[in-house]
């Protein structure tokens, strides 16, 4: 059976989005009509993921509530004849199962993934960061391509990458590829948030990963890295350093990554999804065009 389970870390505090995230998770901020977490789940379901394991934390209960089936709301909408609004709840009945565990201490992304080791056990799995949407309206099959590559090349780690401008490399995990870089390439080394002059390339980790369970062995011995946190990137580097096989898969030109972790990229994400809205996109486009002319 192909990989059908994804870990979705959503335990981060979202401090770069204060005050919006003081009492609500950044993963529940709307991007267009839907909260970020719903975009992520729909993208994963599209790629064949059927089991979702969220790593949550303090103040994140609204994510669980969002994916519950709300019988009262369904009855109310049905009885008052609001079929259109009722159809907006169809996502509740997607063919996926939800599981939740908590990261009890804020020790970093690597630690959040390590919290799932007793539940994932010895199966390969996907990690999809809950604050990043790939492509507009779940049109990306990046995770399905990564799973195919993981199985075809018998890799230990497959990571999604996007090309970023030179000045942005210190915000991401950065790849050092081995040999030529094509849509798929071999990974020699990975470094978390390097200084611009030390970055081995402009290929930045893009929030989607496929792992063999070997990653847990390395996470268990990964010392704190950048920011004093246990970094997933550092554990991947340990897998590679121990002779494990790492493969990079590049996002396609139409698979933009929308990062919701800071206001600059959150605003861009919202505008892009609003412009793509079937009902309001055209009128927003006209409004913005006029608005920008008079700026
Ligand atoms: C995390 C990872 C980083 C990656 C980024 C985007 O950083 O540590 O390697 O490039 O996500 O996928 P964060 O944005 O949580 O600081």
Coordinates of C-alpha atoms and ligand atoms in Angstrom, one line a residue:
X1 CA 0.0 0.0 0.0
X2 CA 1.3 3.4 -0.9
X3 CA 1.9 6.1 1.8
X4 CA -1.4 7.5 3.0
X5 CA -0.5 9.1 6.3
X6 CA 0.6 12.7 6.8
X7 CA 1.8 14.5 10.0
X8 CA 0.7 18.1 10.0
X9 CA 2.6 20.2 12.6
X10 CA 0.4 23.1 13.9
X11 CA 1.9 23.7 17.3
X12 CA 3.8 26.9 16.6
X13 CA 2.9 30.0 18.5
X14 CA 2.5 32.2 15.4
X15 CA 4.3 35.1 17.2
X16 CA 5.1 36.8 13.9
X17 CA 1.4 37.3 13.3
X18 CA 0.5 39.0 16.5
X19 CA -2.0 40.4 17.4
X20 CA -4.1 38.3 14.9
X21 CA -2.9 35.1 16.5
X22 CA -3.2 36.0 20.1
X23 CA -6.3 33.8 20.7
X24 CA -6.6 31.9 17.4
X25 CA -4.1 29.6 15.6
X26 CA -2.4 31.0 12.5
X27 CA -3.6 27.8 10.7
X28 CA -7.2 29.0 11.1
X29 CA -6.6 32.4 9.5
X30 CA -8.7 32.7 6.3
X31 CA -7.0 32.6 2.9
X32 CA -9.8 33.4 0.5
X33 CA -12.9 31.6 1.8
X34 CA -11.2 28.8 3.8
X35 CA -8.8 28.6 6.8
X36 CA -5.3 27.7 6.0
X37 CA -5.6 24.3 7.6
X38 CA -8.5 23.4 5.2
X39 CA -6.5 24.3 2.2
X40 CA -3.6 22.0 3.4
X41 CA -6.0 19.1 4.1
X42 CA -7.6 19.4 0.7
X43 CA -4.3 19.5 -1.0
X44 CA -3.1 16.3 0.9
X45 CA -6.4 14.5 0.2
X46 CA -6.0 15.3 -3.5
X47 CA -2.6 13.5 -3.3
X48 CA -4.0 10.3 -1.8
X49 CA -3.5 11.0 1.9
X50 CA -6.3 9.4 4.0
X51 CA -5.0 9.7 7.5
X52 CA -4.0 13.1 9.0
X53 CA -2.1 13.3 12.3
X54 CA -2.0 16.9 13.6
X55 CA 0.6 17.9 16.1
X56 CA -1.2 20.6 18.1
X57 CA -0.6 22.6 21.2
X58 CA -2.0 25.2 23.5
X59 CA -4.9 27.2 22.0
X60 CA -5.2 25.1 18.9
X61 CA -8.6 23.4 19.6
X62 CA -10.4 25.4 16.9
X63 CA -8.5 23.3 14.3
X64 CA -10.0 20.1 15.7
X65 CA -13.5 21.7 15.9
X66 CA -13.2 22.8 12.2
X67 CA -12.8 19.2 11.0
X68 CA -15.5 17.8 13.2
X69 CA -18.9 17.0 11.7
X70 CA -21.2 19.7 13.2
X71 CA -24.6 18.0 13.3
X72 CA -26.4 21.0 14.8
X73 CA -25.2 23.3 12.1
X74 CA -26.1 20.8 9.3
X75 CA -29.6 20.4 10.8
X76 CA -30.1 24.2 11.1
X77 CA -29.0 24.9 7.5
X78 CA -31.1 22.0 6.1
X79 CA -34.2 23.0 8.0
X80 CA -33.9 26.6 7.0
X81 CA -33.5 25.6 3.3
X82 CA -30.0 27.0 2.9
X83 CA -28.7 24.4 0.5
X84 CA -26.0 26.6 -0.8
X85 CA -24.5 27.3 2.6
X86 CA -24.9 23.6 3.5
X87 CA -22.7 22.6 0.5
X88 CA -19.9 24.7 2.1
X89 CA -19.7 21.9 4.7
X90 CA -19.1 19.1 2.2
X91 CA -15.4 19.1 3.2
X92 CA -16.4 17.7 6.6
X93 CA -17.3 14.4 4.8
X94 CA -14.0 14.1 2.9
X95 CA -12.7 10.5 2.9
X96 CA -10.0 11.2 5.5
X97 CA -9.5 10.3 9.1
X98 CA -8.2 12.9 11.7
X99 CA -5.9 12.2 14.6
X100 CA -4.4 14.6 17.1
X101 CA -1.5 14.6 19.4
X102 CA 0.0 17.5 21.4
X103 CA 3.5 18.8 21.5
X104 CA 3.7 19.6 25.2
X105 CA 6.8 21.8 25.1
X106 CA 7.9 24.2 22.4
X107 CA 11.2 22.6 21.4
X108 CA 11.0 23.2 17.6
X109 CA 9.7 21.6 14.4
X110 CA 12.0 18.5 14.7
X111 CA 10.7 17.9 18.2
X112 CA 7.0 18.2 17.0
X113 CA 7.6 15.5 14.4
X114 CA 9.4 13.4 17.0
X115 CA 6.2 13.5 19.1
X116 CA 4.5 11.4 16.5
X117 CA 7.0 8.5 16.6
X118 CA 5.0 6.3 19.0
X119 CA 1.9 6.7 16.6
X120 CA 3.6 6.4 13.2
X121 CA 5.8 3.5 14.2
X122 CA 7.7 1.8 11.4
X123 CA 5.8 3.1 8.4
X124 CA 7.0 5.8 5.9
X125 CA 5.0 9.1 6.2
X126 CA 4.5 12.6 4.8
X127 CA 5.1 15.8 6.8
X128 CA 3.2 18.9 5.6
X129 CA 3.7 22.1 7.5
X130 CA 0.3 23.5 8.5
X131 CA 1.2 27.1 7.8
X132 CA 2.1 26.6 4.1
X133 CA -0.3 26.2 1.2
X134 CA 1.0 24.8 -2.1
X135 CA -0.8 26.0 -5.2
X136 CA -4.2 27.7 -5.4
X137 CA -7.3 25.7 -4.5
X138 CA -5.6 22.3 -3.9
X139 CA -4.4 22.0 -7.5
X140 CA -0.9 20.8 -6.6
X141 CA 0.0 17.1 -6.6
X142 CA 3.5 17.7 -5.3
X143 CA 3.0 15.3 -2.4
X144 CA 1.8 12.5 -4.8
X145 CA 4.9 13.1 -7.0
X146 CA 7.1 13.0 -3.9
X147 CA 5.6 9.7 -2.7
X148 CA 6.1 8.2 -6.2
X149 CA 9.8 9.4 -6.1
X150 CA 10.3 8.0 -2.6
X151 CA 9.1 4.6 -3.7
X152 CA 10.8 4.6 -7.1
X153 CA 14.2 5.6 -5.9
X154 CA 14.0 3.8 -2.5
X155 CA 14.9 7.1 -0.8
X156 CA 15.1 7.7 3.0
X157 CA 14.0 11.3 2.6
X158 CA 12.3 13.3 -0.1
X159 CA 12.0 17.0 0.3
X160 CA 10.1 19.6 -1.8
X161 CA 12.1 22.6 -3.0
X162 CA 11.4 26.0 -4.5
X163 CA 13.9 28.5 -6.0
X164 CA 14.1 31.7 -3.9
X165 CA 15.9 35.0 -4.4
X166 CA 19.4 35.1 -3.0
X167 CA 18.5 37.5 -0.3
X168 CA 15.8 35.2 1.1
X169 CA 18.0 32.0 1.6
X170 CA 18.5 32.7 5.3
X171 CA 14.8 32.2 6.0
X172 CA 14.7 28.6 4.8
X173 CA 16.4 25.2 4.9
X174 CA 18.7 25.2 1.8
X175 CA 19.8 22.3 -0.4
X176 CA 23.3 21.4 -1.7
X177 CA 22.4 19.2 -4.6
X178 CA 24.6 16.4 -5.9
X179 CA 25.0 16.6 -9.7
X180 CA 22.7 18.3 -12.1
X181 CA 19.5 20.0 -10.8
X182 CA 16.4 18.9 -12.7
X183 CA 12.8 18.5 -11.6
X184 CA 14.1 15.7 -9.4
X185 CA 17.7 15.7 -8.0
X186 CA 19.8 14.0 -5.4
X187 CA 20.5 15.8 -2.1
X188 CA 24.1 16.0 -0.9
X189 CA 23.5 18.2 2.1
X190 CA 20.9 20.4 3.8
X191 CA 21.5 23.4 5.9
X192 CA 19.0 25.3 8.0
X193 CA 18.8 29.1 7.4
X194 CA 22.4 29.8 6.3
X195 CA 23.9 33.2 5.9
X196 CA 23.5 34.5 2.3
X197 CA 27.2 34.1 1.6
X198 CA 27.2 30.5 3.0
X199 CA 24.2 29.2 1.1
X200 CA 25.0 26.2 -1.1
X201 CA 22.2 27.1 -3.6
X202 CA 18.9 29.0 -3.9
X203 CA 16.8 25.9 -3.5
X204 CA 14.7 26.3 -0.3
X205 CA 12.8 23.6 1.6
X206 CA 9.1 24.1 0.7
X207 CA 7.1 22.7 3.6
X208 CA 6.5 19.2 2.3
X209 CA 8.6 16.0 3.1
X210 CA 8.4 12.2 2.8
X211 CA 10.3 10.2 5.4
X212 CA 11.2 6.7 6.2
X213 CA 10.9 6.0 9.9
X214 CA 14.7 6.3 10.2
X215 CA 14.1 10.0 10.7
X216 CA 12.9 9.3 14.2
X217 CA 16.2 7.7 15.2
X218 CA 18.0 10.8 14.1
X219 CA 15.5 13.2 15.6
X220 CA 16.0 11.5 18.9
X221 CA 19.7 12.4 18.9
X222 CA 19.5 15.8 17.1
X223 CA 20.9 18.5 19.3
X224 CA 19.3 22.0 19.4
X225 CA 20.3 24.0 16.4
X226 CA 19.2 27.4 15.0
X227 CA 17.2 29.4 17.6
X228 CA 18.0 26.7 20.2
X229 CA 15.3 24.5 18.6
X230 CA 15.4 20.9 17.5
X231 CA 15.4 21.4 13.7
X232 CA 13.9 18.9 11.3
X233 CA 16.5 20.0 8.7
X234 CA 19.4 19.0 11.1
X235 CA 17.9 15.5 11.5
X236 CA 17.6 15.2 7.7
X237 CA 21.3 16.1 7.5
X238 CA 22.1 13.4 10.0
X239 CA 20.2 10.8 7.8
X240 CA 22.2 12.0 4.8
X241 CA 25.5 12.0 6.7
X242 CA 24.9 8.4 7.8
X243 CA 24.6 7.3 4.1
X244 CA 20.9 7.7 3.7
X245 CA 19.5 8.6 0.3
X246 CA 17.9 12.1 0.0
X247 CA 16.0 13.3 -3.1
X248 CA 14.7 16.8 -3.9
X249 CA 11.6 17.4 -6.0
X250 CA 11.1 20.9 -7.3
X251 CA 7.8 22.7 -7.2
X252 CA 6.5 23.5 -10.7
X253 CA 6.1 27.1 -11.9
X254 CA 2.3 27.0 -11.2
X255 CA 2.8 25.5 -7.8
X256 CA 3.6 28.6 -5.8
X257 CA 4.1 28.1 -2.1
X258 CA 2.0 30.4 0.1
X259 CA 3.6 30.9 3.5
X260 CA 1.2 32.2 6.1
X261 CA 3.8 32.6 8.8
X262 CA 4.3 36.3 8.4
X263 CA 2.1 39.2 7.4
X264 CA 3.9 40.0 4.1
X265 CA 3.3 36.6 2.5
X266 CA 0.0 36.1 4.3
X267 CA -1.4 39.3 2.6
X268 CA -0.1 38.1 -0.8
X269 CA -1.7 34.7 -0.2
X270 CA -5.1 36.2 0.7
X271 CA -5.1 38.5 -2.4
X272 CA -4.2 35.6 -4.7
X273 CA -6.9 33.3 -3.4
X274 CA -9.5 36.2 -3.4
X275 CA -8.6 37.0 -7.0
X276 CA -9.1 33.3 -7.9
X277 CA -12.5 33.3 -6.3
X278 CA -15.2 32.3 -8.9
X279 CA -17.8 34.7 -7.5
X280 CA -15.8 37.7 -6.4
X281 CA -12.4 37.4 -8.2
X282 CA -13.3 39.5 -11.3
X283 CA -14.8 42.4 -9.3
X284 CA -11.9 42.4 -6.9
X285 CA -9.5 42.5 -9.9
X286 CA -11.4 45.6 -11.3
X287 CA -11.4 47.2 -7.9
X288 CA -7.7 46.7 -7.3
X289 CA -6.8 47.9 -10.8
X290 CA -8.7 51.1 -10.2
X291 CA -7.4 51.5 -6.7
X292 CA -3.8 51.1 -7.8
X293 CA -4.2 53.7 -10.6
X294 CA -5.1 56.3 -8.0
X295 CA -2.5 55.4 -5.5
Ligands
LIG1 C1 10.6 25.7 8.5 C2 11.9 24.8 8.2 C3 12.7 25.4 7.0 C4 11.8 25.5 5.8 C5 10.5 26.3 6.2 C6 9.5 26.3 5.0 O1 11.0 26.9 8.9 O2 12.7 24.8 9.4 O3 13.7 24.5 6.7 O4 12.4 26.0 4.7 O5 9.8 25.8 7.3 O6 9.1 25.1 4.6 P1 10.1 28.0 9.7 O7 9.3 28.7 8.6 O8 9.2 27.2 10.6 O9 11.0 28.9 10.4

